[in-house]
mmCIF file of C-alpha atoms and ligand atoms in Angstrom:
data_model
loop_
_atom_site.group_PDB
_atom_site.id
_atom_site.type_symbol
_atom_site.label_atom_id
_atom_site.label_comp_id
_atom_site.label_asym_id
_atom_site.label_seq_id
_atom_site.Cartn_x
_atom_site.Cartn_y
_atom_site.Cartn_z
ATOM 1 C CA UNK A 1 0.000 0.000 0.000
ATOM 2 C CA UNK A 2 1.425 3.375 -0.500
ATOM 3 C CA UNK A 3 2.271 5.444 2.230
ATOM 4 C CA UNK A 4 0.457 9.012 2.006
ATOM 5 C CA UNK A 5 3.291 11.660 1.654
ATOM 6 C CA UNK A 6 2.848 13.894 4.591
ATOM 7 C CA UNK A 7 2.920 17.691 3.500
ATOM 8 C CA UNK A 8 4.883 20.267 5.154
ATOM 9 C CA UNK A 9 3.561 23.705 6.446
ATOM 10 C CA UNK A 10 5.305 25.380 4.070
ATOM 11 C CA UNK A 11 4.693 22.878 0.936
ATOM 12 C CA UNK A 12 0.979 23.673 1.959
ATOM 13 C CA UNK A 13 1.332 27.372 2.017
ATOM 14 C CA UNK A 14 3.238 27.318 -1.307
ATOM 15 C CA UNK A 15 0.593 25.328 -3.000
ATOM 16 C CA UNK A 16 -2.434 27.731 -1.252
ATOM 17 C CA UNK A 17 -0.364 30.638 -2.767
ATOM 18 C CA UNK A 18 0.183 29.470 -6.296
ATOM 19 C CA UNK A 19 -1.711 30.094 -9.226
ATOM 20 C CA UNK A 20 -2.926 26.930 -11.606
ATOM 21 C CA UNK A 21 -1.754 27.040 -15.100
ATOM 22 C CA UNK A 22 -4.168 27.310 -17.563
ATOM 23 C CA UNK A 23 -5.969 24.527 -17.565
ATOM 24 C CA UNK A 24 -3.864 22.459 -15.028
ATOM 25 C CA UNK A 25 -5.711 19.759 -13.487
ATOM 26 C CA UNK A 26 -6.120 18.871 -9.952
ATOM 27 C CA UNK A 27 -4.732 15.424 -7.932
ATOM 28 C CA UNK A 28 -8.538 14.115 -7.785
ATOM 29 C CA UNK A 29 -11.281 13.443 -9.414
ATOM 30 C CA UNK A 30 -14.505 14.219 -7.806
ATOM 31 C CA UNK A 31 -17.195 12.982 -9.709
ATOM 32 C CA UNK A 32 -15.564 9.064 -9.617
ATOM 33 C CA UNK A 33 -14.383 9.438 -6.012
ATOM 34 C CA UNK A 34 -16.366 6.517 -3.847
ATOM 35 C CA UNK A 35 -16.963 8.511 -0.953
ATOM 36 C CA UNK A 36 -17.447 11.872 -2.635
ATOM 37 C CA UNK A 37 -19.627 10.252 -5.401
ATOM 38 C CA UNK A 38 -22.011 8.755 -2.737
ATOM 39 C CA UNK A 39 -22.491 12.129 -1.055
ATOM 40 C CA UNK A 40 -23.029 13.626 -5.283
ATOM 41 C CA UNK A 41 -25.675 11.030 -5.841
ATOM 42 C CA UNK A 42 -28.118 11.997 -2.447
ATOM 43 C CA UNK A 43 -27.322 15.696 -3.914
ATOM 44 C CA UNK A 44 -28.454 14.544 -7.327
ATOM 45 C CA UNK A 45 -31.964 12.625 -5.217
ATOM 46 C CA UNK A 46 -33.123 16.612 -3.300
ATOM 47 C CA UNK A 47 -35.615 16.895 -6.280
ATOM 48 C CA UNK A 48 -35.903 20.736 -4.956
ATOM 49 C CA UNK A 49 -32.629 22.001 -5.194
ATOM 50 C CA UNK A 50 -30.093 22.724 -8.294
ATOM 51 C CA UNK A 51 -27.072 20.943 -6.574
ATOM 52 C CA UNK A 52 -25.575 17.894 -8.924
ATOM 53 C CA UNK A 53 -28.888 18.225 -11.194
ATOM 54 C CA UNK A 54 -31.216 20.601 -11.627
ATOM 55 C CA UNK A 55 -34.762 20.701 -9.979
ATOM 56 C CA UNK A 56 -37.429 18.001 -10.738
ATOM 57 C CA UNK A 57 -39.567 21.464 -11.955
ATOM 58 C CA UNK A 58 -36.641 22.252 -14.407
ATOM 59 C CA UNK A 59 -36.087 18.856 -15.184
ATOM 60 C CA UNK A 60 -39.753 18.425 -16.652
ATOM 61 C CA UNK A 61 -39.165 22.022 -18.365
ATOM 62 C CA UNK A 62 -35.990 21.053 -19.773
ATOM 63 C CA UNK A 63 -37.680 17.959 -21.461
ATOM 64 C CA UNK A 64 -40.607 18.993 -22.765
ATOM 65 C CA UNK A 65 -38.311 21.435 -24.766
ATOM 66 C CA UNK A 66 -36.317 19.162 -25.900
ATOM 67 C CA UNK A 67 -39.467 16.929 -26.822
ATOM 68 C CA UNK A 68 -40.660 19.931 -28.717
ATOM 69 C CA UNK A 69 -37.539 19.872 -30.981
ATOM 70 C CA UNK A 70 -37.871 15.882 -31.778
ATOM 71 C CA UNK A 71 -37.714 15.256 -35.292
ATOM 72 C CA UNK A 72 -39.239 12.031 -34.475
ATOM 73 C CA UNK A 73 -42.263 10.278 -32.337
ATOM 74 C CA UNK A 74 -39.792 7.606 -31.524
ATOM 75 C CA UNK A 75 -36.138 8.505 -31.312
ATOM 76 C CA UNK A 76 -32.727 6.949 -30.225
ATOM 77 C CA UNK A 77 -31.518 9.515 -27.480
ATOM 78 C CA UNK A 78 -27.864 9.150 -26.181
ATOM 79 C CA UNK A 79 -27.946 10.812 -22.555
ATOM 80 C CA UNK A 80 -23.986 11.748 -21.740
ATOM 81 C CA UNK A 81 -23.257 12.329 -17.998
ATOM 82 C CA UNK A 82 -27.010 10.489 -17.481
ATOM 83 C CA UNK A 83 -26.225 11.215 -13.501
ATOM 84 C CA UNK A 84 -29.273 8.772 -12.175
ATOM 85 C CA UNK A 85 -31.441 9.117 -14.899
ATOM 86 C CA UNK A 86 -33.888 12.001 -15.072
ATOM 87 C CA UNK A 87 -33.742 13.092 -18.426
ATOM 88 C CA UNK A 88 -33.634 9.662 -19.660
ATOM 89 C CA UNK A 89 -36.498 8.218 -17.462
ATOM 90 C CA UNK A 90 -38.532 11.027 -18.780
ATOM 91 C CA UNK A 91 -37.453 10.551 -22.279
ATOM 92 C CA UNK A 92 -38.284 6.705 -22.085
ATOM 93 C CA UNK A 93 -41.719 7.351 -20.588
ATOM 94 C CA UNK A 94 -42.380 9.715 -23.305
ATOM 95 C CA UNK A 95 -41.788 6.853 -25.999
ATOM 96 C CA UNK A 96 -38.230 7.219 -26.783
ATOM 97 C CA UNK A 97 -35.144 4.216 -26.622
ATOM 98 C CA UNK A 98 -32.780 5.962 -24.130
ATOM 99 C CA UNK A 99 -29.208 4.697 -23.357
ATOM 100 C CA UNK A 100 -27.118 6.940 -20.693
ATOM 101 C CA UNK A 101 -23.859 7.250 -20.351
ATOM 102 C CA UNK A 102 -21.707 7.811 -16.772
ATOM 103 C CA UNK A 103 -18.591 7.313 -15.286
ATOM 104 C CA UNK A 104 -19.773 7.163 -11.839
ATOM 105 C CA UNK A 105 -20.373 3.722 -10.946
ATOM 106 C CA UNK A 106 -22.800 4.479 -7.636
ATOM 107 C CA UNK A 107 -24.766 6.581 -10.130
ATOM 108 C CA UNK A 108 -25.114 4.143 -12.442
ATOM 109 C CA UNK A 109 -25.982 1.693 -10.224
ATOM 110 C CA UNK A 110 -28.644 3.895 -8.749
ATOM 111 C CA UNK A 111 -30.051 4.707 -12.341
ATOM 112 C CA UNK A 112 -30.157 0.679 -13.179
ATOM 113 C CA UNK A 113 -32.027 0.259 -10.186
ATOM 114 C CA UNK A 114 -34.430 2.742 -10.866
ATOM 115 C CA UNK A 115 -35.225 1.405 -14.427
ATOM 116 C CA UNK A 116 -35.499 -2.488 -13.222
ATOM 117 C CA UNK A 117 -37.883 -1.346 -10.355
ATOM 118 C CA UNK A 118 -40.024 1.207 -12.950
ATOM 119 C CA UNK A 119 -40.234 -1.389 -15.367
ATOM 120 C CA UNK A 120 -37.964 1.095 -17.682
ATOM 121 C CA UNK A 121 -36.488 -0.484 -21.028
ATOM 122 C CA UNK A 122 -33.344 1.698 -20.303
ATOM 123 C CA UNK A 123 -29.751 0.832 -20.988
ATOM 124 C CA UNK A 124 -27.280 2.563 -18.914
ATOM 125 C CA UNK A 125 -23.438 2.351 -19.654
ATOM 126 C CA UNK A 126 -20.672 3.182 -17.089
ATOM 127 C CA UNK A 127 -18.053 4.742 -19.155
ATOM 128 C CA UNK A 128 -15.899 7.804 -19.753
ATOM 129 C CA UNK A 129 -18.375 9.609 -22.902
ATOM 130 C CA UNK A 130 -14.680 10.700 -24.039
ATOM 131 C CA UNK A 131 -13.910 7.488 -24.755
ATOM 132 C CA UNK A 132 -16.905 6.371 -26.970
ATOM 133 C CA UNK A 133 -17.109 4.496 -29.968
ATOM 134 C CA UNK A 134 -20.937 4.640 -31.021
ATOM 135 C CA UNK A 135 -21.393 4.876 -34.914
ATOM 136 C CA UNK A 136 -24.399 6.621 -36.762
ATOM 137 C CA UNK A 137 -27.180 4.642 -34.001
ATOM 138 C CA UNK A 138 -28.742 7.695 -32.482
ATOM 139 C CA UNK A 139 -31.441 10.549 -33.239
ATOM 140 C CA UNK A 140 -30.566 12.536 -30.809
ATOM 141 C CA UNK A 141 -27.696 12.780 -28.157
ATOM 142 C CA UNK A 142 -27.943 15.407 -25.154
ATOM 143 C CA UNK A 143 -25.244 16.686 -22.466
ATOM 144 C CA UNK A 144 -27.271 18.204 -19.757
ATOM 145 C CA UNK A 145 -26.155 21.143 -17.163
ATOM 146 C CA UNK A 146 -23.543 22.915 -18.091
ATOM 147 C CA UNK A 147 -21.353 19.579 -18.740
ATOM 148 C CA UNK A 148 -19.719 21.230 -21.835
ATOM 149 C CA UNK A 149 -18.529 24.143 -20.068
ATOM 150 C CA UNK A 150 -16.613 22.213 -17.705
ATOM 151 C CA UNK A 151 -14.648 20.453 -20.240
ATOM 152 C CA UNK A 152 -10.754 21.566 -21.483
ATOM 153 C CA UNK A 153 -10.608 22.230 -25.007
ATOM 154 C CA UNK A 154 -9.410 18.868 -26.404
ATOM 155 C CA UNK A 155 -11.909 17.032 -23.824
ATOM 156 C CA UNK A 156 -14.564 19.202 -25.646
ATOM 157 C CA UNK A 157 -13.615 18.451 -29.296
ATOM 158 C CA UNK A 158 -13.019 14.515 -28.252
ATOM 159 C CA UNK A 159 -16.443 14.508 -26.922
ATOM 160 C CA UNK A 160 -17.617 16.490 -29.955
ATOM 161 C CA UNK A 161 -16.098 13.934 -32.831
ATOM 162 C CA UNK A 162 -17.574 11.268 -30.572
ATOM 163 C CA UNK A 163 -20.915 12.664 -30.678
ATOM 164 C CA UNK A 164 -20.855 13.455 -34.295
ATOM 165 C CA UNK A 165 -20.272 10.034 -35.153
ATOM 166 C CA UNK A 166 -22.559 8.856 -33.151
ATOM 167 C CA UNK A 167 -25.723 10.725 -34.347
ATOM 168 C CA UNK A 168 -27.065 9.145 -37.646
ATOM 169 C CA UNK A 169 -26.687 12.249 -40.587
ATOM 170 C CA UNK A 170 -29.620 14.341 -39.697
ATOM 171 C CA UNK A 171 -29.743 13.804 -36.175
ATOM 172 C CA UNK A 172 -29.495 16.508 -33.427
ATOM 173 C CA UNK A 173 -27.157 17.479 -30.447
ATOM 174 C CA UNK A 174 -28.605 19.895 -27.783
ATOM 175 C CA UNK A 175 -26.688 21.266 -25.084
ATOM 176 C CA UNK A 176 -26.772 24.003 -22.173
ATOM 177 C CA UNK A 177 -23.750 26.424 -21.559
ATOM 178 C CA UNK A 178 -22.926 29.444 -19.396
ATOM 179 C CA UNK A 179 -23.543 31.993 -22.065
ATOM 180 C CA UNK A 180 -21.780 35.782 -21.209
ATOM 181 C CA UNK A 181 -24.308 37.298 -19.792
ATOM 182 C CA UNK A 182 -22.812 36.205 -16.780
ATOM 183 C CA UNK A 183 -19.420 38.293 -17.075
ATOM 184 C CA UNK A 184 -16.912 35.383 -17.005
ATOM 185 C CA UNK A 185 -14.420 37.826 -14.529
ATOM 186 C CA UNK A 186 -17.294 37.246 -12.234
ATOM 187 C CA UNK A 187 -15.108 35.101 -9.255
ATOM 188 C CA UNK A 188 -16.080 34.345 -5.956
ATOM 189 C CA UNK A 189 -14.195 35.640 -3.199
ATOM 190 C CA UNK A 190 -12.135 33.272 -1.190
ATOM 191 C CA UNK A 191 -14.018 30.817 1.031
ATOM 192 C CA UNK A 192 -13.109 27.587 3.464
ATOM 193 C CA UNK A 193 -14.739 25.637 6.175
ATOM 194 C CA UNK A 194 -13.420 23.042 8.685
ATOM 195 C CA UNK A 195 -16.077 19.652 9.330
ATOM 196 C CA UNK A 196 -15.585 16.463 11.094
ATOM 197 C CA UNK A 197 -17.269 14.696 7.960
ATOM 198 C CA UNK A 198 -18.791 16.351 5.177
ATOM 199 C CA UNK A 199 -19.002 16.614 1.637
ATOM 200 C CA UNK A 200 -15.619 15.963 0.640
ATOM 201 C CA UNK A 201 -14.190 13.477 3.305
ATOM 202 C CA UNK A 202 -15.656 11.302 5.808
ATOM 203 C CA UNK A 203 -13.080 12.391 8.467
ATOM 204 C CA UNK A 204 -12.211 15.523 9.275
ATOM 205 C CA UNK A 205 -11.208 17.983 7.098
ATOM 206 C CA UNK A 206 -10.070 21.539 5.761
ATOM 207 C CA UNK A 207 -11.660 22.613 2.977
ATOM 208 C CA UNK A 208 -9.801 26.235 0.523
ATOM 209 C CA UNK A 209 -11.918 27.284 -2.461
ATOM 210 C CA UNK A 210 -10.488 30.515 -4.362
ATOM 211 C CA UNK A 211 -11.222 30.939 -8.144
ATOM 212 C CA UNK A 212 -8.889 32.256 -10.647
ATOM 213 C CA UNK A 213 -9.965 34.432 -13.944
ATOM 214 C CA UNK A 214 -8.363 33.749 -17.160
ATOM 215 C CA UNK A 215 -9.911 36.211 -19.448
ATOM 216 C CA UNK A 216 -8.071 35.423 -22.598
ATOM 217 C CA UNK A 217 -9.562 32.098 -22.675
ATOM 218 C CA UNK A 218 -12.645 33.008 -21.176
ATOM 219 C CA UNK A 219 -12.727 30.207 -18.137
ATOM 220 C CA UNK A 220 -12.313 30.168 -14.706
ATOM 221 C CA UNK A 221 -10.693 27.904 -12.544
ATOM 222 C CA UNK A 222 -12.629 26.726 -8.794
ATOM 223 C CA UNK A 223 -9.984 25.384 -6.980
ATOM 224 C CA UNK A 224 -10.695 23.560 -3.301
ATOM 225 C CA UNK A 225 -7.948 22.066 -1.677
ATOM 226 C CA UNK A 226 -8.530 19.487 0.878
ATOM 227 C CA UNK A 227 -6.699 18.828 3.823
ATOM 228 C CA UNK A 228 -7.226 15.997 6.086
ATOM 229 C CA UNK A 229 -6.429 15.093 9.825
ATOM 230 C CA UNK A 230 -2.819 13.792 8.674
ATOM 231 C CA UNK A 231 -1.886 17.572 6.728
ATOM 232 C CA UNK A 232 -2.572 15.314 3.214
ATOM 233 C CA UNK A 233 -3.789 17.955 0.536
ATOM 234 C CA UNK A 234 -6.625 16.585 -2.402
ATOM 235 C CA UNK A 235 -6.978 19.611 -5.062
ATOM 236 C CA UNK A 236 -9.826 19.321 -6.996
ATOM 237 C CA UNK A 237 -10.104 22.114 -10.009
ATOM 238 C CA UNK A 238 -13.527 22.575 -11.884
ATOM 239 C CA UNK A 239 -12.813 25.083 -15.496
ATOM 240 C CA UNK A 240 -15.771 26.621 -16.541
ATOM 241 C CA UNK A 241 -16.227 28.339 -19.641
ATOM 242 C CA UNK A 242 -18.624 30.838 -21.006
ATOM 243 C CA UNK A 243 -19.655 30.816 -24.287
ATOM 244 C CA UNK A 244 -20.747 33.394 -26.502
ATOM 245 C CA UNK A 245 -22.878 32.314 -30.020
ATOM 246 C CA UNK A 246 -19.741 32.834 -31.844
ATOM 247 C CA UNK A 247 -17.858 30.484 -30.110
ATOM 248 C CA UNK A 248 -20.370 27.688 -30.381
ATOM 249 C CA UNK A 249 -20.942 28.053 -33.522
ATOM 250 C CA UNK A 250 -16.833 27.662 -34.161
ATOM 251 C CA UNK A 251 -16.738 24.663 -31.946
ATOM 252 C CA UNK A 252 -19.592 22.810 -33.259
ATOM 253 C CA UNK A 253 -19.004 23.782 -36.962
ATOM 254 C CA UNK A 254 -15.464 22.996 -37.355
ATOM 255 C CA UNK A 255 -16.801 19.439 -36.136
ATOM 256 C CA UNK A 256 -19.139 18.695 -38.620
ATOM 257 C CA UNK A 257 -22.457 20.327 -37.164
ATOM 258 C CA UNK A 258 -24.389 22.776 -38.871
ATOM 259 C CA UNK A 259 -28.601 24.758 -38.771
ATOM 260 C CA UNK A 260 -26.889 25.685 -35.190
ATOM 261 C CA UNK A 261 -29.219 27.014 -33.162
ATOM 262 C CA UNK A 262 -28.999 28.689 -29.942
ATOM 263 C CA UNK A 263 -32.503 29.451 -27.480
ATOM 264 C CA UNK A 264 -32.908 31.591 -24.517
ATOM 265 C CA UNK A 265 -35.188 31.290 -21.598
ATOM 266 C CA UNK A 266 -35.357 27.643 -21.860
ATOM 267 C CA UNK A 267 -35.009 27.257 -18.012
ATOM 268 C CA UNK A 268 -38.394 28.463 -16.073
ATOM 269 C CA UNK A 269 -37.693 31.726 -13.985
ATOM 270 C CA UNK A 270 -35.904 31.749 -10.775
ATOM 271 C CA UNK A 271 -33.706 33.891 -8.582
ATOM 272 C CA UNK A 272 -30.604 31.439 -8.832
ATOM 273 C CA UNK A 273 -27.222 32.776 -10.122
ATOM 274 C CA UNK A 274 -27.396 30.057 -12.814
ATOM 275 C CA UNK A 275 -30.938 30.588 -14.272
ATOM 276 C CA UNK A 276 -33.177 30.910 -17.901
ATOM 277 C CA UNK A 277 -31.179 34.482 -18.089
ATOM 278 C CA UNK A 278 -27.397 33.621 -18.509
ATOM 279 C CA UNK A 279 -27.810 29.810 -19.961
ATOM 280 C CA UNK A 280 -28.197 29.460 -23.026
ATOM 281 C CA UNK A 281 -29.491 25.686 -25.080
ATOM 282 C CA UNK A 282 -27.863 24.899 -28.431
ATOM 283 C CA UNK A 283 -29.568 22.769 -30.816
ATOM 284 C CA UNK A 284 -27.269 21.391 -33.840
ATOM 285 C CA UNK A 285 -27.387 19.183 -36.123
ATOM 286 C CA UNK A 286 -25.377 16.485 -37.648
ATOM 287 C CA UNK A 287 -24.847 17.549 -41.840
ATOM 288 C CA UNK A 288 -27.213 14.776 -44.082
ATOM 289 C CA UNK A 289 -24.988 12.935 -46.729
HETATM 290 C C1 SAM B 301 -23.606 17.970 -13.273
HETATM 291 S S1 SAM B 301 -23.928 16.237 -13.316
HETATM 292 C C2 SAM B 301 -25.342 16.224 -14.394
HETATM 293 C C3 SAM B 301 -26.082 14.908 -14.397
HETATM 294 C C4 SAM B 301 -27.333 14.899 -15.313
HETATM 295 N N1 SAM B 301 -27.041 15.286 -16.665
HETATM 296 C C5 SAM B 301 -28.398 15.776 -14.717
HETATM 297 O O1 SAM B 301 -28.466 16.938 -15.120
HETATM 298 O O2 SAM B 301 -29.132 15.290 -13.850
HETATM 299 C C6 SAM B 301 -22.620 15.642 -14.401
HETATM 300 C C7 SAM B 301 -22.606 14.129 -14.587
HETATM 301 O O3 SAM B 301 -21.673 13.824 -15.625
HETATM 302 C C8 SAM B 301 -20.875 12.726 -15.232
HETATM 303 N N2 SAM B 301 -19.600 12.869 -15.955
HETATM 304 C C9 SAM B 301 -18.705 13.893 -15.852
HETATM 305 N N3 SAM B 301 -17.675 13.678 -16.700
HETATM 306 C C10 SAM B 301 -17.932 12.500 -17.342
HETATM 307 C C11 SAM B 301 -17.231 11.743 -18.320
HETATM 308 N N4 SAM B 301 -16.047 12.146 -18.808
HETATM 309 N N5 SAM B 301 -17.786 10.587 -18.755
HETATM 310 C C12 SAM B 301 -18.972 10.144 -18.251
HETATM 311 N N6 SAM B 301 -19.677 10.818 -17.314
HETATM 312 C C13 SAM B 301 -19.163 11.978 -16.870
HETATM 313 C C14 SAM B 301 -20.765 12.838 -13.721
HETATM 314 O O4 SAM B 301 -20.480 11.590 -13.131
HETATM 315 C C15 SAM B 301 -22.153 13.376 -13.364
HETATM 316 O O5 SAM B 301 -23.066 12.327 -13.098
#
């Protein structure tokens, strides 16, 4: 077993003080973490609040939209980042042949569950969507709150060429993204908090956030740093991009997507920082032959 390295004082201090490179990643993963994933997936089941996934209200909202765009009565819809299966419960139950897609297996397992005990034909795959090889099967492939903001660049256009050939020639993408009517120099001032358990560790715990602005590529990092009982620092960084209806149309055009369409005021009305004002849906499709 390896033996935790043991971080000085000063190692700590230096890492507080220093700034992440652009698009440096952190020593953990959150979203596969066992314990941290657990604590994601009763965030994910509060069907009020917007924490993991959205609210069961916006949920509904979000899919009737999205049923309003099918091209189809009965479509193949690929759900990336499924969480435990909202969108593609809903999506079933309105007649469609959903598979989701996670990398969280407790999520996963929860969203299996859920079908076998709703009598839901769903199929639910636990894998990394950057590493898919689906070919021309679906009608229809979504990636649900905010999932393609958080991406790096070459994570985006992985998932993008994955997704393109995926989708059968006509078939549709839709996605959500920060658009820049939230200024993307808006950063959070510093913040910690000290637990005996919580969200991030079983045990007790320190936990840093401070966010860092990088303008010229529009993204900010979230940075938390974790330190546990033995002076052991997790960082976890979260990027998060805005983007502008240039910008999408760049991205998804240079991949093969075209009739892009972007749609305001998807999202129902609500006092949140993240609401129907500054997100914005995209709706493109893959070219026909
Ligand atoms: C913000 S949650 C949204 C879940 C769901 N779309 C919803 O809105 O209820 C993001 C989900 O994407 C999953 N995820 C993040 N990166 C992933 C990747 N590279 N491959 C597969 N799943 C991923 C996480 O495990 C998590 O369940």
């Amino acid at each position: 077993m390896e033996t935790p390295v043991k971080m000085t004082d000063r190692d700590i201090i230096m890492k507080l003080m220093a700034r992440p490179r652009l698009y440096e990643k952190g020593s953990a993963v959150m979203w596969t973490d066992p314990y941290i994933s657990n604590r994601l997936l009763e965030l994910h089941l509060d069907p009020d609040h917007d924490i993991a996934s959205r609210s069961r209200q916006k949920i509904e909202h979000t899919v009737q939209w999205i049923q309003a765009q099918a091209r189809k009565e009965r479509m193949k819809v690929l759900d990336l980042g499924c969480g435990p299966g909202f969108y593609a419960e809903y999506m079933t139950l309105l007649g469609h042949e959903v598979t989701g897609v996670d990398f969280s297996v407790n999520t996963v397992r929860y969203a299996t569950d859920q079908a076998r005990d709703k009598k839901l034909n769903i199929t639910y795959l636990n894998q990394n969507y950057l590493h898919l090889d689906f070919k021309e099967y679906f009608d229809l492939v979504i990636l649900i709150y905010l999932d393609f903001c958080v991406l790096l660049p070459e994570e985006r256009d992985q998932v993008l060429t994955n997704i393109h050939r995926a989708l059968k020639p006509g078939g549709l993408f839709i996605c959500d993204v920060l658009n820049e009517k939230i200024p993307d120099d808006k950063v959070a001032p510093r913040s910690w908090e000290a637990q005996e358990a919580g969200f991030w560790k079983a045990t007790p715990y320190l936990a840093l956030k401070e966010d860092f602005h990088f303008p010229e590529a529009k993204v900010t990092a979230t940075r938390h740093t974790i330190l546990d009982h033995h002076c052991n620092a997790d960082t976890y960084i979260f990027w998060t991009h805005n983007y502008s209806r240039e910008d999408m149309t760049e991205v998804l055009s240079v991949k093969g997507f075209s009739d892009i369409k972007n749609f305001e005021n998807v999202l129902p009305d609500s006092a949140d920082s993240w609401n129907s004002q500054n997100i914005t849906f995209y709706l493109a499709e893959k070219k026909k032959l």
